[in-house]
mmCIF file of C-alpha atoms in Angstrom:
data_model
loop_
_atom_site.group_PDB
_atom_site.id
_atom_site.type_symbol
_atom_site.label_atom_id
_atom_site.label_comp_id
_atom_site.label_asym_id
_atom_site.label_seq_id
_atom_site.Cartn_x
_atom_site.Cartn_y
_atom_site.Cartn_z
ATOM 1 C CA MET A 253 0.710 -16.492 -16.741
ATOM 2 C CA GLY A 254 1.468 -12.987 -16.940
ATOM 3 C CA VAL A 255 1.577 -10.429 -13.992
ATOM 4 C CA THR A 256 -1.170 -8.584 -14.947
ATOM 5 C CA ASP A 257 -3.546 -11.710 -14.984
ATOM 6 C CA SER A 258 -2.050 -13.320 -12.019
ATOM 7 C CA PRO A 259 -4.066 -15.376 -9.426
ATOM 8 C CA ALA A 260 -3.649 -12.259 -6.888
ATOM 9 C CA ALA A 261 -4.928 -9.706 -9.773
ATOM 10 C CA ARG A 262 -7.874 -11.894 -10.414
ATOM 11 C CA LEU A 263 -8.985 -11.863 -6.814
ATOM 12 C CA GLN A 264 -8.191 -8.275 -6.498
ATOM 13 C CA ALA A 265 -10.511 -7.505 -9.218
ATOM 14 C CA LEU A 266 -13.395 -9.806 -7.505
ATOM 15 C CA PHE A 267 -13.415 -7.551 -4.400
ATOM 16 C CA GLU A 268 -13.274 -4.371 -6.290
ATOM 17 C CA GLY A 269 -16.583 -2.378 -5.711
ATOM 18 C CA HIS A 270 -17.863 -4.346 -2.834
ATOM 19 C CA ARG A 271 -18.281 -2.496 0.522
ATOM 20 C CA LEU A 272 -16.554 -4.860 3.087
ATOM 21 C CA THR A 273 -16.430 -4.563 6.801
ATOM 22 C CA PRO A 274 -13.167 -4.754 8.465
ATOM 23 C CA THR A 275 -13.249 -8.290 9.077
ATOM 24 C CA GLN A 276 -14.025 -9.028 5.575
ATOM 25 C CA ARG A 277 -11.415 -6.683 4.423
ATOM 26 C CA ARG A 278 -9.020 -8.951 6.451
ATOM 27 C CA ILE A 279 -10.100 -12.361 4.791
ATOM 28 C CA ALA A 280 -9.898 -10.420 1.269
ATOM 29 C CA HIS A 281 -6.294 -9.480 2.262
ATOM 30 C CA SER A 282 -5.365 -13.183 3.299
ATOM 31 C CA MET A 283 -6.941 -14.625 0.174
ATOM 32 C CA VAL A 284 -4.765 -12.157 -2.005
ATOM 33 C CA ARG A 285 -1.850 -12.990 -0.414
ATOM 34 C CA ARG A 286 -2.261 -16.768 -0.687
ATOM 35 C CA ALA A 287 -4.212 -16.451 -3.997
ATOM 36 C CA ALA A 288 -2.811 -19.847 -5.526
ATOM 37 C CA ASP A 289 -4.194 -21.824 -2.679
ATOM 38 C CA VAL A 290 -7.207 -20.144 -1.632
ATOM 39 C CA PRO A 291 -9.559 -22.032 -4.454
ATOM 40 C CA PHE A 292 -8.718 -25.397 -2.595
ATOM 41 C CA LEU A 293 -9.245 -24.316 1.106
ATOM 42 C CA SER A 294 -12.004 -25.101 3.080
ATOM 43 C CA SER A 295 -14.224 -22.386 4.846
ATOM 44 C CA VAL A 296 -12.490 -23.522 8.128
ATOM 45 C CA GLU A 297 -9.208 -23.420 6.590
ATOM 46 C CA LEU A 298 -9.588 -19.727 5.154
ATOM 47 C CA ALA A 299 -11.100 -18.774 8.684
ATOM 48 C CA GLU A 300 -7.938 -19.979 10.314
ATOM 49 C CA LEU A 301 -5.669 -18.339 7.457
ATOM 50 C CA ALA A 302 -7.313 -15.012 8.116
ATOM 51 C CA GLY A 303 -7.506 -15.366 11.804
ATOM 52 C CA VAL A 304 -11.326 -15.199 11.562
ATOM 53 C CA SER A 305 -14.398 -17.257 12.550
ATOM 54 C CA GLN A 306 -16.075 -19.603 9.819
ATOM 55 C CA PRO A 307 -19.255 -18.157 9.977
ATOM 56 C CA SER A 308 -17.415 -14.729 8.854
ATOM 57 C CA VAL A 309 -15.895 -16.643 5.782
ATOM 58 C CA THR A 310 -19.703 -17.550 5.032
ATOM 59 C CA ARG A 311 -20.628 -13.745 5.451
ATOM 60 C CA PHE A 312 -17.958 -12.899 3.392
ATOM 61 C CA ALA A 313 -19.175 -15.104 0.358
ATOM 62 C CA VAL A 314 -22.691 -13.824 0.831
ATOM 63 C CA ALA A 315 -21.308 -10.050 0.744
ATOM 64 C CA LEU A 316 -19.778 -10.627 -2.714
ATOM 65 C CA GLY A 317 -22.938 -11.976 -4.148
ATOM 66 C CA PHE A 318 -22.708 -15.999 -3.810
ATOM 67 C CA ASP A 319 -24.917 -18.488 -1.807
ATOM 68 C CA GLY A 320 -22.143 -19.497 0.382
ATOM 69 C CA TYR A 321 -18.579 -20.029 0.608
ATOM 70 C CA PRO A 322 -18.821 -23.527 -1.378
ATOM 71 C CA ALA A 323 -20.506 -21.387 -4.490
ATOM 72 C CA LEU A 324 -17.357 -18.736 -4.095
ATOM 73 C CA ARG A 325 -14.795 -21.643 -4.198
ATOM 74 C CA ARG A 326 -16.316 -23.223 -7.319
ATOM 75 C CA HIS A 327 -16.191 -19.779 -8.832
ATOM 76 C CA LEU A 328 -12.490 -19.164 -7.701
ATOM 77 C CA ARG A 329 -11.631 -22.510 -9.128
ATOM 78 C CA GLU A 330 -12.822 -21.336 -12.700
ATOM 79 C CA VAL A 331 -11.464 -17.705 -12.480
ATOM 80 C CA VAL A 332 -8.154 -18.607 -10.307
ATOM 81 C CA PRO A 333 -6.260 -21.378 -11.803
ATOM 82 C CA ALA A 334 -3.460 -22.927 -10.032
ATOM 83 C CA GLU A 335 -0.024 -22.031 -10.747
ATOM 84 C CA PRO A 336 2.899 -24.398 -11.351
ATOM 85 C CA ALA A 337 3.872 -26.135 -8.090
ATOM 86 C CA ALA A 338 6.902 -24.670 -6.263
ATOM 87 C CA ASP A 339 10.268 -26.247 -6.036
ATOM 88 C CA ALA A 340 10.336 -29.117 -4.238
ATOM 89 C CA ASP A 341 12.948 -27.560 -1.730
ATOM 90 C CA ALA A 342 10.699 -24.993 -0.901
ATOM 91 C CA GLY A 343 9.740 -26.531 2.419
ATOM 92 C CA ALA A 344 13.273 -26.864 3.499
ATOM 93 C CA HIS A 345 13.567 -22.718 4.074
ATOM 94 C CA ASN A 346 14.312 -21.712 7.607
ATOM 95 C CA ALA A 347 11.890 -19.029 9.165
ATOM 96 C CA TYR A 348 14.535 -16.399 7.901
ATOM 97 C CA GLN A 349 14.419 -17.584 4.422
ATOM 98 C CA GLN A 350 10.606 -18.063 4.258
ATOM 99 C CA ALA A 351 10.506 -14.006 5.437
ATOM 100 C CA VAL A 352 12.423 -13.149 2.536
ATOM 101 C CA GLU A 353 10.852 -15.459 0.089
ATOM 102 C CA ALA A 354 7.337 -13.956 1.052
ATOM 103 C CA GLU A 355 8.916 -10.432 0.423
ATOM 104 C CA ILE A 356 9.928 -11.452 -2.940
ATOM 105 C CA GLU A 357 6.205 -12.568 -3.424
ATOM 106 C CA ASN A 358 4.915 -9.009 -2.367
ATOM 107 C CA LEU A 359 7.220 -7.522 -4.908
ATOM 108 C CA ARG A 360 6.143 -9.560 -7.730
ATOM 109 C CA HIS A 361 2.533 -8.806 -6.547
ATOM 110 C CA LEU A 362 3.400 -4.995 -6.847
ATOM 111 C CA ALA A 363 4.955 -5.341 -10.152
ATOM 112 C CA GLY A 364 1.800 -7.133 -11.263
ATOM 113 C CA LEU A 365 -0.041 -3.934 -10.179
ATOM 114 C CA LEU A 366 2.460 -1.737 -11.405
ATOM 115 C CA ALA A 367 1.609 -3.121 -15.166
ATOM 116 C CA ASP A 368 -1.053 -0.436 -15.295
ATOM 117 C CA PRO A 369 0.778 2.690 -14.616
ATOM 118 C CA ALA A 370 -2.194 4.890 -14.853
ATOM 119 C CA PRO A 371 -2.911 5.169 -10.783
ATOM 120 C CA VAL A 372 0.950 5.977 -10.101
ATOM 121 C CA ARG A 373 1.235 8.555 -12.887
ATOM 122 C CA ARG A 374 -2.134 10.111 -11.811
ATOM 123 C CA ALA A 375 -0.618 10.403 -8.160
ATOM 124 C CA GLY A 376 2.766 11.775 -9.384
ATOM 125 C CA ARG A 377 0.916 14.577 -11.234
ATOM 126 C CA LEU A 378 -1.284 15.323 -8.272
ATOM 127 C CA LEU A 379 2.062 15.261 -5.714
ATOM 128 C CA ALA A 380 3.974 17.329 -8.433
ATOM 129 C CA ALA A 381 1.261 20.073 -8.531
ATOM 130 C CA SER A 382 0.852 20.393 -4.886
ATOM 131 C CA ARG A 383 2.867 23.363 -3.205
ATOM 132 C CA PRO A 384 3.494 22.541 -0.294
ATOM 133 C CA LEU A 385 3.345 18.886 -0.251
ATOM 134 C CA PRO A 386 2.502 17.213 2.962
ATOM 135 C CA VAL A 387 3.651 13.688 3.703
ATOM 136 C CA LEU A 388 1.936 11.912 6.709
ATOM 137 C CA GLY A 389 3.604 9.064 8.144
ATOM 138 C CA LEU A 390 2.786 7.734 11.628
ATOM 139 C CA ARG A 391 4.316 5.031 14.076
ATOM 140 C CA ALA A 392 5.368 2.006 11.880
ATOM 141 C CA ALA A 393 4.804 4.259 8.583
ATOM 142 C CA ALA A 394 6.703 6.843 9.854
ATOM 143 C CA ALA A 395 10.244 5.610 8.289
ATOM 144 C CA GLN A 396 8.768 5.234 4.764
ATOM 145 C CA ALA A 397 7.283 8.910 5.067
ATOM 146 C CA TYR A 398 10.794 9.948 6.109
ATOM 147 C CA GLY A 399 12.365 8.295 3.150
ATOM 148 C CA PHE A 400 9.991 9.619 0.820
ATOM 149 C CA ALA A 401 10.249 13.298 2.267
ATOM 150 C CA TYR A 402 13.859 13.092 2.297
ATOM 151 C CA PHE A 403 14.211 12.528 -1.321
ATOM 152 C CA ALA A 404 11.474 14.334 -2.539
ATOM 153 C CA ALA A 405 12.585 17.528 -1.052
ATOM 154 C CA LYS A 406 15.841 17.276 -3.567
ATOM 155 C CA VAL A 407 13.327 17.795 -6.530
ATOM 156 C CA HIS A 408 10.023 19.306 -5.136
ATOM 157 C CA PRO A 409 10.272 22.858 -3.617
ATOM 158 C CA ASP A 410 8.564 22.547 -0.696
ATOM 159 C CA VAL A 411 7.841 19.140 1.199
ATOM 160 C CA ARG A 412 6.492 19.057 4.749
ATOM 161 C CA LEU A 413 6.884 15.676 6.653
ATOM 162 C CA LEU A 414 3.881 15.214 9.204
ATOM 163 C CA ASN A 415 5.095 12.749 11.772
ATOM 164 C CA GLU A 416 3.169 13.932 14.841
ATOM 165 C CA GLY A 417 -0.343 12.511 15.486
ATOM 166 C CA GLY A 418 -3.086 13.978 17.661
ATOM 167 C CA THR A 419 -4.183 17.464 17.003
ATOM 168 C CA MET A 420 -0.732 18.848 16.123
ATOM 169 C CA VAL A 421 -1.055 16.768 12.714
ATOM 170 C CA HIS A 422 -4.359 18.924 12.538
ATOM 171 C CA ASP A 423 -2.372 22.256 12.849
ATOM 172 C CA ARG A 424 0.178 21.260 10.248
ATOM 173 C CA VAL A 425 -2.490 20.308 8.072
ATOM 174 C CA ASP A 426 -4.061 23.576 8.361
ATOM 175 C CA GLY A 427 -0.785 25.543 7.884
ATOM 176 C CA ALA A 428 -0.313 23.352 4.328
ATOM 177 C CA VAL A 429 -3.799 24.360 3.121
ATOM 178 C CA ARG A 430 -3.134 28.090 4.000
ATOM 179 C CA ALA A 431 0.188 27.817 2.102
ATOM 180 C CA GLY A 432 -1.599 26.358 -1.085
ATOM 181 C CA ALA A 433 -1.594 22.503 -0.823
ATOM 182 C CA THR A 434 -3.695 20.699 -3.119
ATOM 183 C CA ALA A 435 -2.766 16.973 -2.211
ATOM 184 C CA LEU A 436 -1.472 14.839 0.578
ATOM 185 C CA LEU A 437 0.693 11.965 0.385
ATOM 186 C CA CYS A 438 0.175 9.225 3.226
ATOM 187 C CA PHE A 439 1.834 5.996 4.230
ATOM 188 C CA ALA A 440 -0.508 3.880 6.238
ATOM 189 C CA LEU A 441 0.963 0.294 7.428
ATOM 190 C CA PRO A 442 -0.709 -2.200 10.060
ATOM 191 C CA ARG A 443 -1.852 -1.636 12.590
ATOM 192 C CA HIS A 444 -3.433 1.412 11.121
ATOM 193 C CA PRO A 445 -3.787 3.837 14.106
ATOM 194 C CA ARG A 446 -7.239 5.647 14.405
ATOM 195 C CA GLU A 447 -4.994 9.014 14.573
ATOM 196 C CA VAL A 448 -4.203 8.294 10.811
ATOM 197 C CA LEU A 449 -7.643 7.744 10.206
ATOM 198 C CA ASP A 450 -8.843 10.897 11.916
ATOM 199 C CA ALA A 451 -5.861 12.939 9.868
ATOM 200 C CA LEU A 452 -7.127 11.820 6.598
ATOM 201 C CA ALA A 453 -10.665 12.555 6.828
ATOM 202 C CA TYR A 454 -9.486 15.760 8.520
ATOM 203 C CA ALA A 455 -7.174 16.647 5.093
ATOM 204 C CA LYS A 456 -9.948 15.669 3.004
ATOM 205 C CA GLU A 457 -12.618 18.145 5.034
ATOM 206 C CA ALA A 458 -9.989 20.728 4.601
ATOM 207 C CA GLY A 459 -10.104 20.038 0.612
ATOM 208 C CA LEU A 460 -6.838 18.170 0.246
ATOM 209 C CA THR A 461 -6.648 15.286 -2.153
ATOM 210 C CA VAL A 462 -5.537 12.094 -0.383
ATOM 211 C CA VAL A 463 -3.018 9.918 -1.801
ATOM 212 C CA THR A 464 -2.427 6.698 0.274
ATOM 213 C CA VAL A 465 0.237 3.787 -0.068
ATOM 214 C CA ALA A 466 -1.130 1.281 2.342
ATOM 215 C CA ASP A 467 -0.750 -2.640 2.779
ATOM 216 C CA SER A 468 -3.674 -3.563 0.894
ATOM 217 C CA ALA A 469 -6.703 -1.868 -1.163
ATOM 218 C CA PHE A 470 -9.155 -3.257 1.948
ATOM 219 C CA ALA A 471 -7.144 -1.374 4.485
ATOM 220 C CA PRO A 472 -9.134 0.837 6.857
ATOM 221 C CA VAL A 473 -7.525 4.046 5.186
ATOM 222 C CA ALA A 474 -9.251 3.135 1.847
ATOM 223 C CA LYS A 475 -12.469 4.989 3.075
ATOM 224 C CA VAL A 476 -10.640 8.271 3.553
ATOM 225 C CA SER A 477 -8.394 8.529 0.766
ATOM 226 C CA ASP A 478 -8.952 9.505 -2.961
ATOM 227 C CA LEU A 479 -6.623 7.310 -4.683
ATOM 228 C CA LEU A 480 -5.010 4.125 -2.677
ATOM 229 C CA LEU A 481 -2.121 2.232 -4.012
ATOM 230 C CA PRO A 482 -1.697 -0.968 -2.474
ATOM 231 C CA ALA A 483 1.687 -2.675 -1.519
ATOM 232 C CA ALA A 484 1.541 -5.780 0.948
ATOM 233 C CA VAL A 485 3.468 -6.123 3.987
ATOM 234 C CA GLY A 486 5.393 -9.379 5.000
ATOM 235 C CA THR A 487 4.161 -10.829 8.202
ATOM 236 C CA GLY A 488 6.505 -13.861 8.647
ATOM 237 C CA LEU A 489 8.647 -12.130 11.544
ATOM 238 C CA VAL A 490 7.663 -10.889 14.992
ATOM 239 C CA PHE A 491 7.430 -7.454 13.453
ATOM 240 C CA ASP A 492 6.234 -6.590 9.741
ATOM 241 C CA THR A 493 8.432 -5.962 6.939
ATOM 242 C CA ALA A 494 7.504 -3.366 4.262
ATOM 243 C CA CYS A 495 10.146 -3.396 1.284
ATOM 244 C CA ALA A 496 7.082 -3.503 -1.073
ATOM 245 C CA PRO A 497 5.510 -0.077 0.421
ATOM 246 C CA MET A 498 9.200 1.518 0.446
ATOM 247 C CA LEU A 499 9.640 0.467 -3.091
ATOM 248 C CA LEU A 500 6.217 1.904 -4.361
ATOM 249 C CA GLY A 501 7.347 5.144 -2.814
ATOM 250 C CA ARG A 502 10.321 5.232 -4.624
ATOM 251 C CA VAL A 503 8.086 4.735 -7.688
ATOM 252 C CA LEU A 504 5.810 7.510 -6.745
ATOM 253 C CA LEU A 505 9.067 9.560 -6.391
ATOM 254 C CA GLU A 506 9.864 8.561 -9.939
ATOM 255 C CA ALA A 507 6.442 9.662 -11.151
ATOM 256 C CA MET A 508 6.645 12.819 -9.504
ATOM 257 C CA CYS A 509 9.862 13.901 -10.901
ATOM 258 C CA ASP A 510 8.487 13.236 -14.318
ATOM 259 C CA ASP A 511 5.564 15.927 -13.495
ATOM 260 C CA LEU A 512 8.343 18.530 -12.308
ATOM 261 C CA PRO A 513 10.376 20.153 -15.188
ATOM 262 C CA ASP A 514 12.885 21.389 -12.958
ATOM 263 C CA ALA A 515 13.525 18.128 -11.013
ATOM 264 C CA GLN A 516 16.968 17.232 -13.341
ATOM 265 C CA ALA A 517 17.938 20.708 -12.821
ATOM 266 C CA ARG A 518 17.377 20.532 -9.075
ATOM 267 C CA LEU A 519 19.193 17.487 -8.525
ATOM 268 C CA GLU A 520 22.311 18.842 -10.256
ATOM 269 C CA GLU A 521 22.438 21.921 -8.201
ATOM 270 C CA PHE A 522 22.333 19.822 -5.060
ATOM 271 C CA ASP A 523 25.148 17.532 -6.159
ATOM 272 C CA ALA A 524 27.289 20.672 -7.036
ATOM 273 C CA LYS A 525 26.491 21.891 -3.450
ATOM 274 C CA ALA A 526 27.254 18.471 -2.086
ATOM 275 C CA ALA A 527 30.693 18.369 -3.968
ATOM 276 C CA ALA A 528 31.645 21.663 -2.834
ATOM 277 C CA ARG A 529 30.686 21.064 0.928
ATOM 278 C CA GLY A 530 32.537 17.828 0.765
ATOM 279 C CA LEU A 531 29.277 16.582 1.928
ATOM 280 C CA PHE A 532 29.710 12.819 0.937
ATOM 281 C CA ALA A 533 32.811 10.416 1.447
ATOM 282 C CA GLU A 534 32.944 9.334 -2.037
#
């Protein structure tokens, strides 16, 4: 089965177009993460997997247009066929190895989504055209935003990192709009602070097109984003891991460079100055 026709991709397609509550988005996200197993889970098992009540699972199935969870499960068994069983020794992995394996699966899922490059290319065009380009990331997502802004500044003439919440971020958005910004890039990761939602709503009201990298297409930031690009986080350790969102950020950089005709010249200029200053130890 190809990555474009994976169980996760088929589930994602099933959920698209439905207005889901936060609890229902949590169920959907859990199902995508365990796409191969979901057709064989009871409503109680799915509820435990998602950390919700069993009635919530039933309401979720009804929200998708089914009579109840049994009807949804029958549908899933038809459209989400089981994948080949994992290696027999997979259960022998310790907790650290399991966390790594989960991140590898997140990257595989991201690869499947990128089989259709149109959303990333569209995002690249929007980001390249915005002068300046504000990049928002608060709390857990601050590192992702900083990494993107650091590299983007080497090829984009005016990148502005927004890493302060509260009313300060509103001031920074206003300043970017006055300077001519047309788009804003946001990295949004669990647990999705309210200040991020408020900032994105404010940015949209100010006329900016909001491009968001989030952990799920059903994340709370979806309703305040014009273009959302999902990349799952790992949840197997005490603190979430975000390899896929980081990689998606680098993919966005690549797409943005494709729409910046002077990107290569800027990189060569930076390399020449860095060599003259002895900036790096190589």
